[in-house]
Short mmCIF file of C-alpha atoms and ligand atoms in Angstrom, two decimals:
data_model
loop_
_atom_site.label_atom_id
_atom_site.label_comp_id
_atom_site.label_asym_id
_atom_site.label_seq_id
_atom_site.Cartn_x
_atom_site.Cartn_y
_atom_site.Cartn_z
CA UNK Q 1 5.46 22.89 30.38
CA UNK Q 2 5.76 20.02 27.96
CA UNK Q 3 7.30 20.96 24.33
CA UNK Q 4 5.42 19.35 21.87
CA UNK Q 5 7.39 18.84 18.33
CA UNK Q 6 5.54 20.10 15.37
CA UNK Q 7 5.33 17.20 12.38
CA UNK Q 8 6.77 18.77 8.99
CA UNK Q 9 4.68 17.77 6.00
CA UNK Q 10 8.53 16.30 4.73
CA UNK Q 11 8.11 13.31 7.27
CA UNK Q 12 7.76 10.90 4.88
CA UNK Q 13 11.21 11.66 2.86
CA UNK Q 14 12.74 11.61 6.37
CA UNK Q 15 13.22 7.62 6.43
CA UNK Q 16 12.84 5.30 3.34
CA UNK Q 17 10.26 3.31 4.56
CA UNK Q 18 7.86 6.21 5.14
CA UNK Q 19 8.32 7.41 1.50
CA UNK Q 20 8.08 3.73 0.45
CA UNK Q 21 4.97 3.66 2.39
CA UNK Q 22 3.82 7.15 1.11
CA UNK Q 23 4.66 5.75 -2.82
CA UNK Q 24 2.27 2.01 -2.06
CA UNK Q 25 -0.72 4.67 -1.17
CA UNK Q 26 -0.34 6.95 -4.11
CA UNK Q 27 0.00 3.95 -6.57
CA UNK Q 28 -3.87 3.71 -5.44
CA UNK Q 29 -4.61 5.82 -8.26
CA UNK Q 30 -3.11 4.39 -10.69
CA UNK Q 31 -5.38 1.21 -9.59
CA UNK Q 32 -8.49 3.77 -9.95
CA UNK Q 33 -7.31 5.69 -12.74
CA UNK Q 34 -7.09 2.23 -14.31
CA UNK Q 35 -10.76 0.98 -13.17
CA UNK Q 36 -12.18 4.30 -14.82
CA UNK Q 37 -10.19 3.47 -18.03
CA UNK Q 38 -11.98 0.38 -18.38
CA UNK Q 39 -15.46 1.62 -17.14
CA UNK Q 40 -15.01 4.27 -20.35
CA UNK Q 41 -13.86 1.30 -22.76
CA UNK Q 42 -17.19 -0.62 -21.87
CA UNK Q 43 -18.97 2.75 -22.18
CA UNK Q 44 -17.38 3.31 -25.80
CA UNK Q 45 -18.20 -0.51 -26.56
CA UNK Q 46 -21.98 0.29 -25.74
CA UNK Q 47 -22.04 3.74 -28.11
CA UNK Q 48 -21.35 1.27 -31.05
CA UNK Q 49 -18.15 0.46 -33.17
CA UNK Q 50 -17.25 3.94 -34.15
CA UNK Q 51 -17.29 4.91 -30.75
CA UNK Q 52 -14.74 1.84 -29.81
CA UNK Q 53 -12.47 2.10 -32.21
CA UNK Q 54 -12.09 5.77 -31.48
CA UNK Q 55 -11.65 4.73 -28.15
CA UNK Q 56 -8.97 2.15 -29.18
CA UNK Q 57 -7.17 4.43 -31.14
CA UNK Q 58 -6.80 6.35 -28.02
CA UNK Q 59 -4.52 3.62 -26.82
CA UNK Q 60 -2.74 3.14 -29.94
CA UNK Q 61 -1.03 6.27 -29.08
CA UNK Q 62 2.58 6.15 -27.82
CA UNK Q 63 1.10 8.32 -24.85
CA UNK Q 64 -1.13 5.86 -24.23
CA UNK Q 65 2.02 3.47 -23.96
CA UNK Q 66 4.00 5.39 -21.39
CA UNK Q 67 0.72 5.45 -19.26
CA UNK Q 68 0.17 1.73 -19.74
CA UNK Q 69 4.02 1.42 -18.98
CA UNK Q 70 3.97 4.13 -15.55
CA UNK Q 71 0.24 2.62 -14.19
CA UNK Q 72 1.72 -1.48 -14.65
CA UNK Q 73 4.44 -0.44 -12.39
CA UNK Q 74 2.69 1.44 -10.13
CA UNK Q 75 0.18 -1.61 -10.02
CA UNK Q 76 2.68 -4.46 -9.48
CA UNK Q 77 3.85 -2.28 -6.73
CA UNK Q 78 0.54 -2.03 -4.98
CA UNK Q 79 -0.09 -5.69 -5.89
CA UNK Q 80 3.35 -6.82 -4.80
CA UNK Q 81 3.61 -4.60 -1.45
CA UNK Q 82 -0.01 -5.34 -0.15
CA UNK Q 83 0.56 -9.56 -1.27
CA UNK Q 84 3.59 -9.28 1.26
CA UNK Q 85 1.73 -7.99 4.24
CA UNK Q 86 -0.97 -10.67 3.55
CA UNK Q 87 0.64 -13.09 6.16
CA UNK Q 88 0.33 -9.95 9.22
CA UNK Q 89 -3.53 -10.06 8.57
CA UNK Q 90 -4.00 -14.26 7.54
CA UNK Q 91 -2.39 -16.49 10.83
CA UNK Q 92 -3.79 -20.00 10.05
CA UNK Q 93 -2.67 -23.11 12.26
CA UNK Q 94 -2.13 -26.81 11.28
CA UNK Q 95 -2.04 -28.48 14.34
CA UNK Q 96 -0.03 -26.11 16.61
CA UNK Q 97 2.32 -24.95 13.78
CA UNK Q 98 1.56 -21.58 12.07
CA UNK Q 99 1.49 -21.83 8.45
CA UNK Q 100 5.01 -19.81 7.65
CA UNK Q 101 3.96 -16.33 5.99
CA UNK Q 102 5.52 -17.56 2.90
CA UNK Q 103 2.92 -20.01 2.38
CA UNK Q 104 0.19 -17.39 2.61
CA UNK Q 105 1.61 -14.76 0.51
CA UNK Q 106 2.50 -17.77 -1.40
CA UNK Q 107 -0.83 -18.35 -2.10
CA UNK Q 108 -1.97 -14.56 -3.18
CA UNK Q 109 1.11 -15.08 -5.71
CA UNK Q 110 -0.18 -18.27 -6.65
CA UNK Q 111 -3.77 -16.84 -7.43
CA UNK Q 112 -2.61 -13.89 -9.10
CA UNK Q 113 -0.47 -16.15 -11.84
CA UNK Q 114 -3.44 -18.26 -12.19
CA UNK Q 115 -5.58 -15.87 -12.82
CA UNK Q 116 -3.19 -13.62 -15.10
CA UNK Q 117 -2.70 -17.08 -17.10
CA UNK Q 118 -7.04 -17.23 -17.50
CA UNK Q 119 -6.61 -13.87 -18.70
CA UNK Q 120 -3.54 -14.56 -21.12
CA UNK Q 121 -5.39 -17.77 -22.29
CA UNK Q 122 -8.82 -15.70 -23.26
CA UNK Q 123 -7.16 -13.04 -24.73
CA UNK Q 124 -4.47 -14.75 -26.47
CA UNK Q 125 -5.12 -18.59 -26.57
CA UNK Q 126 -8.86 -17.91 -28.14
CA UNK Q 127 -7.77 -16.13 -31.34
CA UNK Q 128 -9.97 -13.19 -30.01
CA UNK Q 129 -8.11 -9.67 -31.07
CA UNK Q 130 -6.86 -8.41 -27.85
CA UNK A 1 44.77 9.26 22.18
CA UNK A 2 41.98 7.59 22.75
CA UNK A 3 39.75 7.03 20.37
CA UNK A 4 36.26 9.02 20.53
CA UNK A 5 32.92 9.64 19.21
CA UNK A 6 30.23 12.37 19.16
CA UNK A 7 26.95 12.49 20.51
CA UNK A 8 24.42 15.21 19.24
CA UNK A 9 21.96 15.27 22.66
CA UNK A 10 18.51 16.77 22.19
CA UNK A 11 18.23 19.40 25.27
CA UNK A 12 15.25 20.84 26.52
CA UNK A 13 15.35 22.56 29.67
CA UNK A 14 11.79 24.47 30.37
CA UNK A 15 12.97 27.04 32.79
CA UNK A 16 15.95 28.40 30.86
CA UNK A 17 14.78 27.58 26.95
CA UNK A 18 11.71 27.98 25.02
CA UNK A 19 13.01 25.91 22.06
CA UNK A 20 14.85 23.08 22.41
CA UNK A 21 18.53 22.74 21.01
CA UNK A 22 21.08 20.15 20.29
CA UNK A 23 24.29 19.95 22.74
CA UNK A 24 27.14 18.12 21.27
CA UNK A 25 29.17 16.00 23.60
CA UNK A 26 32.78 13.48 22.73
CA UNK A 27 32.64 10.65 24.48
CA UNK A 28 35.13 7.55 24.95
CA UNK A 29 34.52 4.83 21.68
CA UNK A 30 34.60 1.87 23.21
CA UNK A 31 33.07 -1.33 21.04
CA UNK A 32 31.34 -3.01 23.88
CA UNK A 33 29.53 0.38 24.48
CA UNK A 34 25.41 1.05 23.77
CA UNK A 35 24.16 4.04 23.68
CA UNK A 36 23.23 4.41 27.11
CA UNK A 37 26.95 3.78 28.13
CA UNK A 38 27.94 6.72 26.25
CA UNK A 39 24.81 8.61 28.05
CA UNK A 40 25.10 7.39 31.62
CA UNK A 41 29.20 8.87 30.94
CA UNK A 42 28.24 12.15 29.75
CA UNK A 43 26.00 12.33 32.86
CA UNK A 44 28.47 10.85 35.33
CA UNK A 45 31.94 12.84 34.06
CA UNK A 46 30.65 15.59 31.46
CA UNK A 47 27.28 17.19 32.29
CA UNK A 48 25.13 16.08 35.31
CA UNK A 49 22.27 18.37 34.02
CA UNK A 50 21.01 15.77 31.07
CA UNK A 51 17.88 13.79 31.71
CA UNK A 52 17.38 10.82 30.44
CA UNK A 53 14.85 7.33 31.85
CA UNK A 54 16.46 4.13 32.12
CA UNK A 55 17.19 0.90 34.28
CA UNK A 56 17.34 -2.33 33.76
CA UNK A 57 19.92 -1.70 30.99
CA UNK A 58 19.06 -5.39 29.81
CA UNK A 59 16.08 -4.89 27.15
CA UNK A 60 13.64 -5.57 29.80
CA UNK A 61 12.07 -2.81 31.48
CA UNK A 62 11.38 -0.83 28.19
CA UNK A 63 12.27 2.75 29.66
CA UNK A 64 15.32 3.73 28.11
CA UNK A 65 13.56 4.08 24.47
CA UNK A 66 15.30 7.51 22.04
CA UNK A 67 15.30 8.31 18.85
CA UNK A 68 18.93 7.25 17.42
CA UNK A 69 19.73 8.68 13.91
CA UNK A 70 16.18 9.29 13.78
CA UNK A 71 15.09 5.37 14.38
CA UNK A 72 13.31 4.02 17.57
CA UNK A 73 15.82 2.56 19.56
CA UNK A 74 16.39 1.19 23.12
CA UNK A 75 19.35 2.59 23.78
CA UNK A 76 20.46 -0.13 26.20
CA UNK A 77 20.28 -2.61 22.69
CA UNK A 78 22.32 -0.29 20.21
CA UNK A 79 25.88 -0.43 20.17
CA UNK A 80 28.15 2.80 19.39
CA UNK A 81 29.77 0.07 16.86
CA UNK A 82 26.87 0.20 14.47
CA UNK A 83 27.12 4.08 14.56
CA UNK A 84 30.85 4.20 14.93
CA UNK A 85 32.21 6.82 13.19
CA UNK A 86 29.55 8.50 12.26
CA UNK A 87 28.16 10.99 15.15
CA UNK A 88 25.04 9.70 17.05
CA UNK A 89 21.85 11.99 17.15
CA UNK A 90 19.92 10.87 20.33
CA UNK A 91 16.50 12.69 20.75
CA UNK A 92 13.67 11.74 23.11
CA UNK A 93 11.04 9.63 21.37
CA UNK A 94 8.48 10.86 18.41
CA UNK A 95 5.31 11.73 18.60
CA UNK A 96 5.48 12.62 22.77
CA UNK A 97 5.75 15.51 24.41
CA UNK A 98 8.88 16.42 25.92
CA UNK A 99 9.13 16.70 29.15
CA UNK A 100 12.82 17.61 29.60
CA UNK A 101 15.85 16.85 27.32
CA UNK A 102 15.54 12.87 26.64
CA UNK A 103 12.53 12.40 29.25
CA UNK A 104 8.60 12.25 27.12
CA UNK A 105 5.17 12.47 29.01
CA UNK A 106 4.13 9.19 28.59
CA UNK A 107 0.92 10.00 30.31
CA UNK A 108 -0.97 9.83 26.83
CA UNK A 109 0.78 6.17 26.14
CA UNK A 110 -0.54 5.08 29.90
CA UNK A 111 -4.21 6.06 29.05
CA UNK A 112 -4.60 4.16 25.87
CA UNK A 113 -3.13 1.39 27.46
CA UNK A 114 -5.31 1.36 30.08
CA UNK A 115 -8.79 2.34 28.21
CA UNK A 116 -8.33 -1.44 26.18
CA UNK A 117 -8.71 -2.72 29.69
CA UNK A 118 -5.63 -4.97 29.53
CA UNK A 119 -6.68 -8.11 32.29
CA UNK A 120 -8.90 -10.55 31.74
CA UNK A 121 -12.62 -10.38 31.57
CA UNK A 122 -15.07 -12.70 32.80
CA UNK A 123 -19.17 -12.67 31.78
CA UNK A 124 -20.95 -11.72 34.89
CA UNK A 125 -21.27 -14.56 36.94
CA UNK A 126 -18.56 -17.21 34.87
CA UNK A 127 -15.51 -16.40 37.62
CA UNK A 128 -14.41 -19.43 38.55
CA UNK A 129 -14.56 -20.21 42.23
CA UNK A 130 -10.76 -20.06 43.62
CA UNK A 131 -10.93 -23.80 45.56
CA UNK A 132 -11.65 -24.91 41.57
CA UNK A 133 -8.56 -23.56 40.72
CA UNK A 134 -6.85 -21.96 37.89
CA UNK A 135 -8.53 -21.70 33.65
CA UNK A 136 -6.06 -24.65 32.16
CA UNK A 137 -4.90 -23.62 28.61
CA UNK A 138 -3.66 -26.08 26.07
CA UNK A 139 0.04 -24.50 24.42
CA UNK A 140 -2.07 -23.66 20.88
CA UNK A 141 -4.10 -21.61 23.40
CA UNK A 142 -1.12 -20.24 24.91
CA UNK A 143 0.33 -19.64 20.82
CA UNK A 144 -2.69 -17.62 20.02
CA UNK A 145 -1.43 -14.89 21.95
CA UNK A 146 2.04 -15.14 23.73
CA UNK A 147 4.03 -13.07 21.51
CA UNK A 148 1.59 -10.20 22.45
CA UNK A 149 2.33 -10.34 25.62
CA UNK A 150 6.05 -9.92 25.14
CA UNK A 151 5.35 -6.50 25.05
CA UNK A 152 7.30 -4.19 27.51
CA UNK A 153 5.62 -1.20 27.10
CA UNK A 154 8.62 0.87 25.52
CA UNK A 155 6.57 2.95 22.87
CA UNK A 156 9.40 2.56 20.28
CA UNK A 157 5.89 1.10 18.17
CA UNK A 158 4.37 5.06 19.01
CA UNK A 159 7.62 6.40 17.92
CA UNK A 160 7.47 4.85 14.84
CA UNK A 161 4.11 5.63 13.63
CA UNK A 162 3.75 8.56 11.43
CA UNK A 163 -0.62 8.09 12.02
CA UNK A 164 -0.10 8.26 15.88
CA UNK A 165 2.59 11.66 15.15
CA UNK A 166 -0.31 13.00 13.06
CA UNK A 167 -2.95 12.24 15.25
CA UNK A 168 -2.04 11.73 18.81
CA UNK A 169 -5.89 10.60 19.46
CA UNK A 170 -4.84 7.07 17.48
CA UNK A 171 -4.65 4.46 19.88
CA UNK A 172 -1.70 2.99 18.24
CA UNK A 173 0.37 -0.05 17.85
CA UNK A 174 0.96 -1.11 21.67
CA UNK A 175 -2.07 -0.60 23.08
CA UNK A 176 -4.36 -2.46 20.32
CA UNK A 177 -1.71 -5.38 20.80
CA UNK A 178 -2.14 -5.53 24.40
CA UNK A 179 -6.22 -5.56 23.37
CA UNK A 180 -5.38 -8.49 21.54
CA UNK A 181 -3.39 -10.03 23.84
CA UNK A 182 -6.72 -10.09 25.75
CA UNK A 183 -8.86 -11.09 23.01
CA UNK A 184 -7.11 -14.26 21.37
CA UNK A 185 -6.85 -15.45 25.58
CA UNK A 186 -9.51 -18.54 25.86
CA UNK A 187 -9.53 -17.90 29.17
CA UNK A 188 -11.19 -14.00 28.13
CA UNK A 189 -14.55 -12.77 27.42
CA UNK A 190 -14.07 -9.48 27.36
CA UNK A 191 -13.52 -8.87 23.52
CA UNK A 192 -17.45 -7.45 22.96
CA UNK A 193 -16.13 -4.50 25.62
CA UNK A 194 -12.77 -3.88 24.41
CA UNK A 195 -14.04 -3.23 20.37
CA UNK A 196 -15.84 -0.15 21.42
CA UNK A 197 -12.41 1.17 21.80
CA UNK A 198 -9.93 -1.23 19.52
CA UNK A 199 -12.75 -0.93 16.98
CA UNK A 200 -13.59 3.00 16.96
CA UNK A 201 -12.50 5.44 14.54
CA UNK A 202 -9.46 6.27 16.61
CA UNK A 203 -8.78 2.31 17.08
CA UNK A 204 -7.66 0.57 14.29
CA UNK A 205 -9.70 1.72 11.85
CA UNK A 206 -6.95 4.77 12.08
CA UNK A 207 -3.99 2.39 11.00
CA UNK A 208 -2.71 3.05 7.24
CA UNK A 209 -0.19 -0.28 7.96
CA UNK A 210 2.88 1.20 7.61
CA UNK A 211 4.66 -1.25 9.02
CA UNK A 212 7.15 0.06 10.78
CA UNK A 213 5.95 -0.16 14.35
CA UNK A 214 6.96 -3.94 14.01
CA UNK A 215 10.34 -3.40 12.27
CA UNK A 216 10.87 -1.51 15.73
CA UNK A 217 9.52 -3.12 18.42
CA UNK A 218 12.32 -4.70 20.24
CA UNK A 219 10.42 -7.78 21.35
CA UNK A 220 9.07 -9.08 17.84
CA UNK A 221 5.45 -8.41 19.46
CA UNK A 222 4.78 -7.68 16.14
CA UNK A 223 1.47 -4.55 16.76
CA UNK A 224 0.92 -4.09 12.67
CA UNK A 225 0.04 -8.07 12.29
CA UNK A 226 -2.65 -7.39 15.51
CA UNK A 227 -3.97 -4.83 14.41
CA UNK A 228 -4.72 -6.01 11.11
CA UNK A 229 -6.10 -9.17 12.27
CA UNK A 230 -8.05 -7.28 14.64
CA UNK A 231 -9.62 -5.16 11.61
CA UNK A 232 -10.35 -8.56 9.65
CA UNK A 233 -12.38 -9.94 12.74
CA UNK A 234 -14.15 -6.55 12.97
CA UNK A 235 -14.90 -7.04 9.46
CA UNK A 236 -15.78 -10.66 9.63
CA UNK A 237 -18.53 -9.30 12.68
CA UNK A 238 -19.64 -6.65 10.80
CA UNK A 239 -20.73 -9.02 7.81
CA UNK A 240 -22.15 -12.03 10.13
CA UNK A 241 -24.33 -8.83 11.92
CA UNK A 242 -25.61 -7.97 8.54
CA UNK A 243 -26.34 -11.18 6.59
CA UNK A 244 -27.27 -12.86 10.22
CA UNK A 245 -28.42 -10.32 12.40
CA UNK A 246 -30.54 -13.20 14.27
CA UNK A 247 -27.19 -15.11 14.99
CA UNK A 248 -25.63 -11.75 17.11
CA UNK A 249 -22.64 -12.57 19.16
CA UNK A 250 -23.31 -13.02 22.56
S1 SF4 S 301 4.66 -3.49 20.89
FE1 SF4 S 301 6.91 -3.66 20.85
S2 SF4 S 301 7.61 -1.56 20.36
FE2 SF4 S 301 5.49 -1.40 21.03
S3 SF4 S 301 5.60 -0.95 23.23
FE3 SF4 S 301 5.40 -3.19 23.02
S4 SF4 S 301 7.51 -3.97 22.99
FE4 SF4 S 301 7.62 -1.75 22.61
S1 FES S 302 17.23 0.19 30.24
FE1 FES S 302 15.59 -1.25 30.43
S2 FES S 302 15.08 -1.63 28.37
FE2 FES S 302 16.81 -0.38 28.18
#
C-alpha cells in the first residue's frame, strides 16, 4: 500500500517563495478593494457635491492614509511581481535571437511610468485640485 | 576522527509501519560527495534495507529526484558541501505517493505524460512518404522548442508545485511542457488534439504561476514560461473563435 502525505494548510510558510507567492495573490484585494473605492467616488460624484465632499472627507482621514499607504504597497507588489513574470508568458524573436526578458518586462515598466506620468501631468500639471 | 555529517532518511516500510518515520544515519563528510554518495554509503556499509531510485548519477536519467531540506533536488547534483554542517533531511518527492522509504509511485506522473500524447502528429493523410525523407527544420524552428525537450522526466517540477500537492488531478509543469514541446514543433499538427487536455480545467487553466517548478527543474526546461504561453495562445483562440468564428482553425 502506497502512503500518501497529507498537505497541512501551513504549506505556504514552509518555503519563502510559497508565502511570497501566497502574499502576490492576497494583494489581489487590495487591487479590488481599490477598484470599489473608486466605483463609490464616481457614485458620490453623481449624488451631487454634498455627497462628494462627504466622500472626500472620508479620505482626509488619517485612516484613510494608512489604507492609502498599506493598499500602494500591496499594489506595487502585485504590479511589480506580475511585470517580472511578463517575459515567461511574452517570447518574441528578432531574427533568431529572443528578445532578453529584460526588454519585455522592460517594456511593462516603461508603460507603467508613462502612463503614471499622464496621470501626474492631469492631475497635477492642469491646475485641476487633485 | 574523521569528520562526519548527519542524514535524517524518510523511512517507510509498509509491512512493518503504518506511519512513516525519520531514521537518522552519520555518514563520512567528504567535499566531493552529493547526496547520493552519502545514500549509496548508508546502503552499502550502514543499512542495506533503505530504498532509494537512481543511476546514471550524472544529471541525466532524472531518477534519483528527493526532497533535500525540503527543496526538489537530484540528489546526484547536490553536494553535502552546500549542506555541510548542517544535517541533511532527504525525503522522497512531494506530492507522490510513497511507495517505500525514498521510492514514489510515479504511475500518476507516467499517465499525464502520456495523455498530452508526447510524438508528433501528422493530419490524416500529410505523412510524408519515407523515400522523401526526413521534415527539414530551419535552427529558429529548432529554438521554438528545444529547451522543452531537455526535459528528463525527473518530477522535481511536480515536487515543487503546491497546485499539483493540492490537487493531484493537475496535469502539472512537465507534462504541459512536453505538450508544448509538441506544439511549437513545425514539423507537428497535433496541437487541436492535445488542447482538449493542456487546455481543460485540470490543464493549465489549474496553474496559479508560482514559479517554482522552474527555479527547480534541473535542466532550465523552464514548465511555468510553457504553460503560460500555452494559456495566452488558448486565449488568443478563444478570442479569434469569437470575433471570427468563420475563420476557425483548421
Ligand atoms: S520540466 Fe524540469 S523539473 Fe520538470 S520533469 Fe522536466 S526536467 Fe524535471
Ligand atoms: S542518478 Fe540520474 S539524474 Fe541523478
Amino acid at each position: 500500500m502506497s502512503y500518501i502525505r497529507k498537505v497541512p494548510n501551513t504549506w505556504w510558510l514552509k518555503r519563502k517563495p510559497y508565502t511570497l507567492f501566497i502574499v502576490r495573490e492576497i494583494t489581489c484585494v487590495a487591487v479590488a478593494g481599490y477598484c470599489a473605492f473608486l466605483l463609490y467616488l464616481m457614485y458620490a460624484l453623481r449624488q451631487g457635491p454634498e455627497a462628494y465632499a462627504a466622500a472626500l472627507g472620508l479620505i482626509m482621514s488619517p485612516t484613510s492614509y494608512v489604507l492609502h499607504v498599506v493598499g500602494l504597497l500591496f499594489v506595487l507588489y502585485h504590479t511589480i511581481t506580475w511585470f517580472n513574470v511578463t517575459p515567461k508568458v511574452f517570447v518574441f524573436y528578432v531574427g533568431e535571437e529572443r528578445v532578453p526578458a529584460v526588454v519585455v518586462a522592460g517594456a511593462h515598466y516603461a508603460g507603467w511610468l508613462g502612463v503614471s506620468a499622464l496621470v501626474a501631468w492631469l492631475l497635477l500639471g492642469t491646475g485641476t485640485p487633485g | 576522527m574523521a569528520q562526519t555529517i548527519e542524514l535524517e532518511i524518510f523511512r517507510y516500510r509498509p509491512e512493518q509501519e503504518s506511519e512513516p518515520t525519520l531514521q537518522s544515519y552519520e555518514v563520512p563528510y567528504n567535499e566531493e560527495w552529493v547526496v547520493l554518495d552519502a545514500i549509496n554509503y548508508i546502503k552499502d556499509e550502514i543499512d542495506g534495507t533503505l530504498s532509494y531510485r537512481w543511476s546514471c548519477r550524472m544529471g541525466v536519467c532524472g531518477s534519483c529526484g528527493m526532497m533535500v531540506n525540503g527543496v526538489p533536488r537530484l540528489t546526484c547534483a547536490a553536494f553535502l558541501k552546500e549542506y555541510y554542517p548542517r544535517k541533511i533531511l532527504v525525503e522522497p518527492l512531494d506530492g507522490f505517493p510513497v511507495e517505500r522509504d525514498l521510492v514514489t509511485d510515479m504511475d500518476m506522473f507516467v499517465a499525464k505524460l502520456t495523455s498530452v500524447s508526447p510524438w508528433i502528429i501528422r493530419n490524416e493523410g500529410e505523412e510524408k512518404p519515407l523515400e522523401e525523407g526526413t521534415y527539414l527544420q530551419s535552427p529558429g524552428e529548432l529554438a521554438e522548442y528545444k529547451h522543452y525537450s531537455m526535459c528528463i522526466n525527473c518530477m522535481l517540477c511536480y515536487a515543487a508545485c503546491p497546485v499539483f500537492a493540492l490537487d493531484t488531478n493537475f496535469l502539472g509543469p512537465a507534462a504541459i511542457a512536453i505538450g508544448q514541446r509538441y506544439n511549437m514543433d513545425s514539423r507537428d499538427q497535433g496541437r487541436d488534439q492535445r488542447q482538449e487536455v493542456i487546455a481543460s480545467h485540470d490543464g493549465i487553466w489549474h496553474c496559479t504561476l508560482v514559479g517554482e517548478c522552474s527555479t527547480v527543474c534541473p535542466k532550465d526546461v523552464d514548465p511555468a514560461g510553457a504553460i503560460q504561453r500555452a494559456k495566452l495562445s488558448s486565449t488568443t483562440d478563444y478570442f479569434k473563435d469569437l470575433l471570427m468564428p468563420w475563420g476557425r482553425r483548421t
